[in-house]
Short mmCIF file of C-alpha atoms and ligand atoms in Angstrom, two decimals:
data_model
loop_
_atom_site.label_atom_id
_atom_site.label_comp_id
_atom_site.label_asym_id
_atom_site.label_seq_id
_atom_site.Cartn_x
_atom_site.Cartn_y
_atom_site.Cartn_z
CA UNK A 1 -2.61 15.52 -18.52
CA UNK A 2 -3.88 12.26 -17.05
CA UNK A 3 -6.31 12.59 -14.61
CA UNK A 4 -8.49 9.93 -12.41
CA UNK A 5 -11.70 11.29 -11.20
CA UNK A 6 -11.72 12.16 -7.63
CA UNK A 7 -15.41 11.73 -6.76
CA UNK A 8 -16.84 8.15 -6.62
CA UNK A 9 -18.28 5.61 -4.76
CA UNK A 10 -14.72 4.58 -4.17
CA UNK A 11 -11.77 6.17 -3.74
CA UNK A 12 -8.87 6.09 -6.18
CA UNK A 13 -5.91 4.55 -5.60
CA UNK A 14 -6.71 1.26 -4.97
CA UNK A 15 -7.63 -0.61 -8.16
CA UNK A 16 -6.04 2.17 -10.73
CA UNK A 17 -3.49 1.01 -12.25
CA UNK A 18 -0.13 1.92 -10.47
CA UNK A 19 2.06 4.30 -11.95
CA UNK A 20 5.82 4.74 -11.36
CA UNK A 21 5.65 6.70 -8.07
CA UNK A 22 4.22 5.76 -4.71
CA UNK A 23 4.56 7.31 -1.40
CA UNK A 24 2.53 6.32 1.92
CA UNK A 25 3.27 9.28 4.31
CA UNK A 26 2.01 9.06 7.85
CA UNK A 27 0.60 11.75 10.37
CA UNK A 28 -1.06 12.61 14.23
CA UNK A 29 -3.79 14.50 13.77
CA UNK A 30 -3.58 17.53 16.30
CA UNK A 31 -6.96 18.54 16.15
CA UNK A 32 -8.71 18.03 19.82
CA UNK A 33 -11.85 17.43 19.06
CA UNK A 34 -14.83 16.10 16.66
CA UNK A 35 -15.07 19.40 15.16
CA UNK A 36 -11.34 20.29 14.59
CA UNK A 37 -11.19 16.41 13.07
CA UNK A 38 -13.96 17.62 10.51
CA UNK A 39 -12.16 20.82 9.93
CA UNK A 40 -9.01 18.52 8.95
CA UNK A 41 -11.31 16.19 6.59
CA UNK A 42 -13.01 18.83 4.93
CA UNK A 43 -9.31 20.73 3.99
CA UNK A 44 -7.94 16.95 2.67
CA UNK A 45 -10.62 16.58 0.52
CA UNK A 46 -10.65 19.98 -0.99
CA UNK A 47 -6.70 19.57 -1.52
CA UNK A 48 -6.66 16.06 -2.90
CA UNK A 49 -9.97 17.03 -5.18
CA UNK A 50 -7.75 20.40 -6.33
CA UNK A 51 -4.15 18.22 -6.39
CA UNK A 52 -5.86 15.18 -8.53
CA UNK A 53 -7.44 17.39 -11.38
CA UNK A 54 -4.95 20.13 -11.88
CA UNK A 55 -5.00 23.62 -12.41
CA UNK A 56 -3.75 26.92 -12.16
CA UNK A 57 -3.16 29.25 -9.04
CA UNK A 58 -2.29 32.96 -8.28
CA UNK A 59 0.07 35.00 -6.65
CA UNK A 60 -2.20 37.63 -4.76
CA UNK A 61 0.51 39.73 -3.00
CA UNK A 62 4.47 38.81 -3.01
CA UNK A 63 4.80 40.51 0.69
CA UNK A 64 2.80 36.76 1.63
CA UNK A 65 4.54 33.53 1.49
CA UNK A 66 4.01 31.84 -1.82
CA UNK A 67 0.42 30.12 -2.49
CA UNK A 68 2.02 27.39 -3.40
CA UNK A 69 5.84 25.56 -3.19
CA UNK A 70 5.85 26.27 -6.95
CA UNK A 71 8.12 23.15 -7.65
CA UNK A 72 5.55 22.40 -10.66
CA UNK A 73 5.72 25.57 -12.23
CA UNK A 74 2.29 28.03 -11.97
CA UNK A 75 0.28 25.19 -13.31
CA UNK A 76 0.01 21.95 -11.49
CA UNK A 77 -0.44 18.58 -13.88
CA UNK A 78 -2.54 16.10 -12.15
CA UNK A 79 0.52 13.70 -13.75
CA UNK A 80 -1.90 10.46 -13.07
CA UNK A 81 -1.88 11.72 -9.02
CA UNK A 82 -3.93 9.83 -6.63
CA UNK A 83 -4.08 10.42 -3.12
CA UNK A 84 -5.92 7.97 -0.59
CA UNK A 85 -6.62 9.15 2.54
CA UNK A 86 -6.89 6.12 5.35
CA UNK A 87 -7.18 6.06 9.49
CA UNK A 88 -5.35 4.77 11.79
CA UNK A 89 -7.17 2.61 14.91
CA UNK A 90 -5.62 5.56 17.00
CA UNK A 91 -8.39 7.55 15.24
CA UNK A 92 -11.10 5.86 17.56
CA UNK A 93 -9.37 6.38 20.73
CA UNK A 94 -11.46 8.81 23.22
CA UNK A 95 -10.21 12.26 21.61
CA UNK A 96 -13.25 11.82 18.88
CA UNK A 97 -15.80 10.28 20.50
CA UNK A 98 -15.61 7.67 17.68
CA UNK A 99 -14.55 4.26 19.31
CA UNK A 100 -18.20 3.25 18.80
CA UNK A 101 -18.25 3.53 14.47
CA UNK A 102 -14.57 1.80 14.46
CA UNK A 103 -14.22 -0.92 11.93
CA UNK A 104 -14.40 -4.39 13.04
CA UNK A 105 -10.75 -5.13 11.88
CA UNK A 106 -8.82 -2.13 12.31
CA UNK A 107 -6.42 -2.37 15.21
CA UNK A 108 -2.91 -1.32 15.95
CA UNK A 109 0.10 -3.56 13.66
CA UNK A 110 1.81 -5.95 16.49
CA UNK A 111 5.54 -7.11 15.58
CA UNK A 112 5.22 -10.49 13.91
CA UNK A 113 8.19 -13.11 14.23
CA UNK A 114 10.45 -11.58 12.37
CA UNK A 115 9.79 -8.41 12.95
CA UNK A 116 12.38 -5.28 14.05
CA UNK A 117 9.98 -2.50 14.38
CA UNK A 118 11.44 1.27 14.32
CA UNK A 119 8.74 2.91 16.63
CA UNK A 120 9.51 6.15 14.30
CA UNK A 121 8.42 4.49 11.25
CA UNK A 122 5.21 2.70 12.66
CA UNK A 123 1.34 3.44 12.93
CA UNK A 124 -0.49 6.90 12.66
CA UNK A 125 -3.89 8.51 13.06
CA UNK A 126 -3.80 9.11 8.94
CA UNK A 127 -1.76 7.84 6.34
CA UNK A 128 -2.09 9.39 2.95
CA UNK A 129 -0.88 7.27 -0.25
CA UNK A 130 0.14 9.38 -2.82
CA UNK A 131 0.37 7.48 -6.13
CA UNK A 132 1.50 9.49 -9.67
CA UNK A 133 3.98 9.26 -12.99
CA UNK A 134 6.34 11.52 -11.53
CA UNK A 135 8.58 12.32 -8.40
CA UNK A 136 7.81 15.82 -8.52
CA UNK A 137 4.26 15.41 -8.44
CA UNK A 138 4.14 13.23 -4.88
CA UNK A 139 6.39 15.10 -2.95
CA UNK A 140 4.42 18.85 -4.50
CA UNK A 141 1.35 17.12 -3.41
CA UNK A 142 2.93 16.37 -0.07
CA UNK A 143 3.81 19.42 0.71
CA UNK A 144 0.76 21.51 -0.37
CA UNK A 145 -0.93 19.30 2.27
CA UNK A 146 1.45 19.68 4.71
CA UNK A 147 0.94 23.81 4.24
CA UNK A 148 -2.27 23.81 4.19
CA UNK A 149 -2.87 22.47 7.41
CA UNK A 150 -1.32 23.84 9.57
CA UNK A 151 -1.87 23.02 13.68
CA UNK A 152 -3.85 20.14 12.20
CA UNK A 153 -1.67 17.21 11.35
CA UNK A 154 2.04 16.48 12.32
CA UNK A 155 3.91 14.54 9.82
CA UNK A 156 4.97 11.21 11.56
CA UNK A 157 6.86 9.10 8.87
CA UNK A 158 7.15 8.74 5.23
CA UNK A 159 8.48 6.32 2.52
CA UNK A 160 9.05 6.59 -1.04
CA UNK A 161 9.16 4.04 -3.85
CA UNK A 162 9.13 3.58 -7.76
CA UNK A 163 8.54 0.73 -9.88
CA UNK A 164 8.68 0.91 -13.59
CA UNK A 165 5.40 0.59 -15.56
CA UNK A 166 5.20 -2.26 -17.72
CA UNK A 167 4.45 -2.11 -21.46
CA UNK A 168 2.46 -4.52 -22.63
CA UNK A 169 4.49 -6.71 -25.41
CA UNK A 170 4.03 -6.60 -29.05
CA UNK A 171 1.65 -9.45 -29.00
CA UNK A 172 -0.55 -8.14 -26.08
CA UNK A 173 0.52 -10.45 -23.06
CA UNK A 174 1.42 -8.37 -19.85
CA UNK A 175 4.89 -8.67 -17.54
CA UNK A 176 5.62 -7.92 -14.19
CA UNK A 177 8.10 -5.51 -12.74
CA UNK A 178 10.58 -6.40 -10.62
CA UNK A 179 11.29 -6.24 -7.10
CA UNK A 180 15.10 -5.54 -5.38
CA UNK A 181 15.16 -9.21 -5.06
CA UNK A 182 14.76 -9.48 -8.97
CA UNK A 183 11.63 -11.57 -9.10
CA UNK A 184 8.57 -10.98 -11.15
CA UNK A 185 6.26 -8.89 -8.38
CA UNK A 186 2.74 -9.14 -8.90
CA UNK A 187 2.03 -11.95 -11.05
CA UNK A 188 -0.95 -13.31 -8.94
CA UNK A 189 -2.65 -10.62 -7.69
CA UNK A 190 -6.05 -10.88 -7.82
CA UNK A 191 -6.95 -8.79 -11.44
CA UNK A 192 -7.72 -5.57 -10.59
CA UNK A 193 -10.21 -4.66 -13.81
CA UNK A 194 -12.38 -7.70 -12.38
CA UNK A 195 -14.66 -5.58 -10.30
CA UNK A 196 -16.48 -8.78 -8.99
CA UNK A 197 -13.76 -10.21 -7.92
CA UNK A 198 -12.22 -6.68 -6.68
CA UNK A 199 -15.83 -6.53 -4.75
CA UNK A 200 -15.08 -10.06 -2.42
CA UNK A 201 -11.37 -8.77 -2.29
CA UNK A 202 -11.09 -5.41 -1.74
CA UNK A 203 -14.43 -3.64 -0.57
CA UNK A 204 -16.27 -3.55 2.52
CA UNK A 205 -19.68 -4.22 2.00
CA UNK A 206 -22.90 -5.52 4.19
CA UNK A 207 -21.74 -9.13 4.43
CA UNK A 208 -18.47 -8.22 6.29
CA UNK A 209 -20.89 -6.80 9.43
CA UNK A 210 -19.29 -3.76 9.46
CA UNK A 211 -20.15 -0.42 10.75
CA UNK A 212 -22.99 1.09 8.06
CA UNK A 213 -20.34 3.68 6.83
CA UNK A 214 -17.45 1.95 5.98
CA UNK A 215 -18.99 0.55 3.15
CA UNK A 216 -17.07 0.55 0.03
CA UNK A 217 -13.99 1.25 2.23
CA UNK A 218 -10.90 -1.27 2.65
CA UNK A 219 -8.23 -2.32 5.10
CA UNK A 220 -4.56 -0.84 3.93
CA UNK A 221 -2.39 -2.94 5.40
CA UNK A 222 2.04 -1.35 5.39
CA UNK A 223 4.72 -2.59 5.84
CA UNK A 224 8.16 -1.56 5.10
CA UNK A 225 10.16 -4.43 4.47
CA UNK A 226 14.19 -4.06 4.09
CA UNK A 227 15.90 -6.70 1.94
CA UNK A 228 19.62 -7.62 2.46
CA UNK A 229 20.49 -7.42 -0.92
CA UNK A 230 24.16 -7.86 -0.58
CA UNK A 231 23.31 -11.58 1.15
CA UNK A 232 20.68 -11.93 -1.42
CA UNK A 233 22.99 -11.79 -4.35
CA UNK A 234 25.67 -14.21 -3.03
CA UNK A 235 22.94 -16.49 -2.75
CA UNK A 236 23.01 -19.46 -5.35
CA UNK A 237 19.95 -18.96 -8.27
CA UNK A 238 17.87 -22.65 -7.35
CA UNK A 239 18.02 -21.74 -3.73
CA UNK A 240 16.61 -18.05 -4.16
CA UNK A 241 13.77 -19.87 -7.21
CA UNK A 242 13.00 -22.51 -3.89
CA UNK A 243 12.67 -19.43 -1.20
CA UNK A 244 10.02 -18.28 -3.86
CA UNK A 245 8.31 -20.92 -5.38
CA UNK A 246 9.01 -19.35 -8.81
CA UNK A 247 11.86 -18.82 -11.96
CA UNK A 248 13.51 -15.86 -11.80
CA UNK A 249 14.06 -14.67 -14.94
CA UNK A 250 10.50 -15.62 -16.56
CA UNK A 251 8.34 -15.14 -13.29
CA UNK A 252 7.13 -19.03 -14.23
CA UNK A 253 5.97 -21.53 -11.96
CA UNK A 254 8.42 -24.14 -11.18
CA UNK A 255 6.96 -26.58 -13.07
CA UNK A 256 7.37 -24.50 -16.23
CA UNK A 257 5.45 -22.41 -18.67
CA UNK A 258 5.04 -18.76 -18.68
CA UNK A 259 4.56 -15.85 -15.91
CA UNK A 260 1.13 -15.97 -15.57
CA UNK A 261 0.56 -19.62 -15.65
CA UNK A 262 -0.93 -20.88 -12.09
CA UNK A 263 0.73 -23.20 -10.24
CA UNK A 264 -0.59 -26.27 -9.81
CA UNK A 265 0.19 -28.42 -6.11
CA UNK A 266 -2.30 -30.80 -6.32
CA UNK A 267 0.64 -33.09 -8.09
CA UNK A 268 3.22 -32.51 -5.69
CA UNK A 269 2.08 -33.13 -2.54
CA UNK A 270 5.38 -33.10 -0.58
CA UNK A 271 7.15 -30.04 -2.35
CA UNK A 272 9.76 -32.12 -4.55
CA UNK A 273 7.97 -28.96 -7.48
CA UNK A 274 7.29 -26.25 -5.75
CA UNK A 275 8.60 -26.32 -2.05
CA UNK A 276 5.94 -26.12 1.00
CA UNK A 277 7.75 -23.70 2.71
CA UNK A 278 8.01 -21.53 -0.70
CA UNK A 279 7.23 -17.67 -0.45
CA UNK A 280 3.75 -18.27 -2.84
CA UNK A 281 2.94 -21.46 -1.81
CA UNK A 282 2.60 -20.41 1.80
CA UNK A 283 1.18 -16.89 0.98
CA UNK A 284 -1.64 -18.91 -1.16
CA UNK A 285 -1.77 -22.78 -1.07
CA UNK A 286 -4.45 -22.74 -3.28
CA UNK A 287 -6.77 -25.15 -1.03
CA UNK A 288 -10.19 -25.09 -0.51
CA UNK A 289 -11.25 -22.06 1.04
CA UNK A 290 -8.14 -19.82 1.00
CA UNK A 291 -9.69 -17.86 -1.72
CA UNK A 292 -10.94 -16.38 1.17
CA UNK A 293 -7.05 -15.11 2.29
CA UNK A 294 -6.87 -13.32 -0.67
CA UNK A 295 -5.24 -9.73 -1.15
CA UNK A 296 -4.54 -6.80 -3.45
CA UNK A 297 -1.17 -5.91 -3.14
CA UNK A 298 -0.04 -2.56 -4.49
CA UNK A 299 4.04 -2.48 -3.52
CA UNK A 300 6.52 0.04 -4.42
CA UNK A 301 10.47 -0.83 -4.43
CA UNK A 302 12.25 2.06 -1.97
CA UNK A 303 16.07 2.56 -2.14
CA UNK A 304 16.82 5.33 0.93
CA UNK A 305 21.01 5.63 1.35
CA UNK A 306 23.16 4.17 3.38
CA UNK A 307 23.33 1.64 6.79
CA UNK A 308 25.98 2.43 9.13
CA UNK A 309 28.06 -0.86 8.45
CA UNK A 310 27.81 0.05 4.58
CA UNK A 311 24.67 -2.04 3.48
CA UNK A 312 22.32 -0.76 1.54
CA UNK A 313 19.08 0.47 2.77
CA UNK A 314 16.56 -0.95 0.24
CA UNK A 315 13.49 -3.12 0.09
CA UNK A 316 10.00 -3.33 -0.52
CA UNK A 317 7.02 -0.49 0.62
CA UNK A 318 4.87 -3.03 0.73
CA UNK A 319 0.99 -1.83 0.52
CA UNK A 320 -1.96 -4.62 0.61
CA UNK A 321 -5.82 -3.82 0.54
CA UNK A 322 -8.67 -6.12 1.64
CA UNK A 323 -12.12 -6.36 2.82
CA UNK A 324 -11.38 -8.06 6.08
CA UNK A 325 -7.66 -7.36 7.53
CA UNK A 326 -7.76 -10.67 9.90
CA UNK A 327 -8.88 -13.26 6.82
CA UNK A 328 -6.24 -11.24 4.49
CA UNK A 329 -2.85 -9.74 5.56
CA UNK A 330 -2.88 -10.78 8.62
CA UNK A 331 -3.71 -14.92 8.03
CA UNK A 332 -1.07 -14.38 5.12
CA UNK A 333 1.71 -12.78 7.03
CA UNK A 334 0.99 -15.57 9.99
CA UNK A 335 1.20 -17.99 7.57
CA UNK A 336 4.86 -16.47 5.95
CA UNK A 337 6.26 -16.36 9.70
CA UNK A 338 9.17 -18.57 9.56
CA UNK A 339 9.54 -18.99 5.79
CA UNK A 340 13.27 -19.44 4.64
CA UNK A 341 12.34 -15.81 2.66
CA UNK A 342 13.11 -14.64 6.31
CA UNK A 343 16.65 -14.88 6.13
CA UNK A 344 17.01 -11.82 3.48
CA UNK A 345 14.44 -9.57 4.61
CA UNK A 346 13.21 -7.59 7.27
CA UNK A 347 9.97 -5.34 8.33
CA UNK A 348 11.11 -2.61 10.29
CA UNK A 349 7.96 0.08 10.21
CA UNK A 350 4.08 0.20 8.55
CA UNK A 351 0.63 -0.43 10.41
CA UNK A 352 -2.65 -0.74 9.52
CA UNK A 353 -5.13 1.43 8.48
CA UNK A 354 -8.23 1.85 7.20
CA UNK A 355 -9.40 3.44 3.87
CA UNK A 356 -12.33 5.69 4.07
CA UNK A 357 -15.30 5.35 1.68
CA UNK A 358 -15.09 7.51 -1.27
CA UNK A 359 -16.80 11.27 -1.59
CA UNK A 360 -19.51 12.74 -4.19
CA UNK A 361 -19.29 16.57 -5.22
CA UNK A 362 -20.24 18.91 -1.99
CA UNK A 363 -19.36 16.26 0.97
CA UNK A 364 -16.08 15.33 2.30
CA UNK A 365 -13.71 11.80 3.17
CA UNK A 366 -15.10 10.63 6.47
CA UNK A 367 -18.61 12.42 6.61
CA UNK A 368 -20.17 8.69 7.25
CA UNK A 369 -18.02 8.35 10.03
CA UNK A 370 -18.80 11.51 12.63
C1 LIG B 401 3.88 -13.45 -4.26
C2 LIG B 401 8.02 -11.17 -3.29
C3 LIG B 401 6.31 -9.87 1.04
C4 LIG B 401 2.10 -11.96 -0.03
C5 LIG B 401 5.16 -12.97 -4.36
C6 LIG B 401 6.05 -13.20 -5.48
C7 LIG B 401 7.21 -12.55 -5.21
C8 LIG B 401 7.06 -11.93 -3.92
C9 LIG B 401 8.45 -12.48 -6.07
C10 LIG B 401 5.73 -14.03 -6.73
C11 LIG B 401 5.11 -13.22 -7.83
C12 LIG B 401 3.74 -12.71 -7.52
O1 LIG B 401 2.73 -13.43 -7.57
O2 LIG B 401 3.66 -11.51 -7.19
C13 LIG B 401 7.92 -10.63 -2.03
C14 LIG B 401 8.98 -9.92 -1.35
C15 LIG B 401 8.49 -9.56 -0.13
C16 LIG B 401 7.14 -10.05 -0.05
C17 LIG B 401 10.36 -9.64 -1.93
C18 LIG B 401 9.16 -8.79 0.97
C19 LIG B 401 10.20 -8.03 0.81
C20 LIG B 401 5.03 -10.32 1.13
C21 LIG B 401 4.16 -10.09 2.25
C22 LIG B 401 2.97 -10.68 1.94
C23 LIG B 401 3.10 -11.29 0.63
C24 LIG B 401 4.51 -9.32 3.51
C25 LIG B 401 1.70 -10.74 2.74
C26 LIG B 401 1.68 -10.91 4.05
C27 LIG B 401 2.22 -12.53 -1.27
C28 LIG B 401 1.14 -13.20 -1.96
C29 LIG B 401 1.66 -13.64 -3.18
C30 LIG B 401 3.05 -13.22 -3.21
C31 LIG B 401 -0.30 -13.37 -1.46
C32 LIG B 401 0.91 -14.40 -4.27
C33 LIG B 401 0.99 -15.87 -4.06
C34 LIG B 401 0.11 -16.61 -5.07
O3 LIG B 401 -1.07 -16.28 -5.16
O4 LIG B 401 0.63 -17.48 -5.76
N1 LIG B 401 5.81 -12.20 -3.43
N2 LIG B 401 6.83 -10.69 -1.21
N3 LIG B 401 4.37 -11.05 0.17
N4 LIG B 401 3.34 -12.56 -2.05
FE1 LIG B 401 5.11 -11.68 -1.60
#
């Protein structure tokens, strides 16, 4: 019966540890005005503060529709669920009167280089990240929300995504799942038990001159990334350990060691080590300053069916959070455009959002903000 606490100063989500199952579902909110919009906060947070903990509910009448989808059985598990609620720049547009409290950052996702954007799988007023040990528990969760507000919010587009959680091994070090490509995914991300370091990343505070209210909130930034996996695997092992700067099989650098040794460029200037135009050492060339760039990314590996000339459909729900969206994803992703990584992969949907502050007992997500 693991449980994270909803109420905080943050919401959950974000640094928890990820479990198995992810989900970031889109939606337009339908609500007209400021009021209707606070009607629509105040039911998500009294869903995702029921949905998180658990707990029992009754059948009143059978001549109603059910209380609830009962997929879980009478009692609902909170299975390790989080749910993180996040807006959309669409949000501040003139239905809510709210274009003035918009965060600095948040703006609509614009197709980078190698971009193929599905307009069906892009943006949204609110995207809600559903996180938990179990299948059953995202998609219940999804669908209590989606029945409890009715005339509210319209469900735009979803993905779905699991990555194994990693044991640690019998003498205590740590290992990184795996993405489709079968690299090591995760190895440098910025610790997410380091809550200093989590507070430069991650959190908006004073010093990034944002509105008053969006402290302690955070740019998600989504993409859904296909990889060509059938290209992928015909591709010879030292060219796909170049495209990423790292070994395959141990997650090292590629001047040796272990997984969570750093790699060092200072050495080799001109890439003869570690190529320039490597995945990681354009994402973070580890010069003065890029600290700044840095990001907390939270991906999920999705497998959905079938393309119509027989490919699989499968890639990477890529999720990112920072404290300021132009110094994070987007320097990182400008920096990527181009990289020989390109050839195997490619974003077709996402956008960027951003996620509210967290709640205390008796308020709700997004009272800062109206
Ligand atoms: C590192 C895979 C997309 C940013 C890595 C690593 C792999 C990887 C295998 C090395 C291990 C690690 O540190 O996690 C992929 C795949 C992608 C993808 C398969 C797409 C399908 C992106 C995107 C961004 C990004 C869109 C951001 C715009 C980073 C960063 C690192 C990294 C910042 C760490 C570099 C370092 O600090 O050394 N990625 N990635 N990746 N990736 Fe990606």
């Amino acid at each position: 019966h693991q449980s994270h606490p909803f109420y905080g100063v943050q919401q959950q989500g974000i640094t928890t540890p990820r479990p198995a199952v992810g989900m970031l579902a889109s939606f337009d909110v339908l609500a007209t005005d400021q009021a209707g919009l606070e009607r629509l906060l105040r039911t998500l947070t009294e869903r995702i503060a029921f949905l998180t903990q658990g707990g029992t509910y009754e059948q009143r009448d059978p001549r109603y529709p059910p209380v609830d989808s009962g997929i879980l059985g009478p009692s609902i598990d909170p299975d390790g669920l989080t749910i993180t609620l996040s807006v959309g720049a669409s949000l501040f547009d003139d239905r809510f009167g709210l274009d003035a409290v918009k965060p600095r950052h948040l703006q609509r996702m614009v197709a980078f280089s190698n971009d193929a954007l599905d307009a069906d799988r892009c943006h949204g007023d609110i995207s809600l990240q559903f996180c938990a040990n179990t299948e059953g528990t995202t998609i219940h969760a999804l669908r209590d929300i989606i029945k409890n507000t009715p005339g509210m919010l319209m469900l735009r587009w979803k993905q779905e995504g699991t990555v194994p959680v990693m044991a640690p091994r019998s003498d205590g070090s740590t290992e990184s799942a795996r993405n489709y490509l079968g690299f090591r995914d995760g190895t440098a991300n910025p610790p997410a038990d380091n809550s200093g370091l989590m507070q430069k990343v991650v959190w908006v505070d004073h010093s990034n001159q944002e509105p008053e209210w969006a402290r302690n909130g955070s740019y998600q930034a989504v993409r859904i990334i296909r990889n060509f996996v059938e290209r992928w695997d015909r591709t010879p092992l030292q060219e796909q350990e170049a495209i990423f700067g790292r070994r395959r099989d141990s997650g090292a650098p590629m001047h040796g060691g272990i997984e969570h040794d750093l790699p060092v460029y200072d050495n080799d200037p001109d890439g003869k080590v570690t190529p320039l135009d490597s995945h990681i050492r354009l994402a973070n060339p580890r010069t003065r300053g890029s600290e700044r760039n840095l990001i907390l990314r939270r991906p999920f590996n999705y497998s959905n069916g079938v393309e119509a000339n027989g490919q699989l459909d499968m890639g990477l729900l890529f999720i990112a959070y920072q404290a300021d969206l132009e110094a994070g994803f987007i320097t990182v992703q400008k920096r990527l455009d181009g990289e020989p990584l390109e050839e195997y992969i490619k974003p077709v949907g996402g956008g960027y959002f951003f996620t509210l502050p967290g709640v205390q007992a008796g308020d709700y997500l997004g009272s800062s903000m109206l």
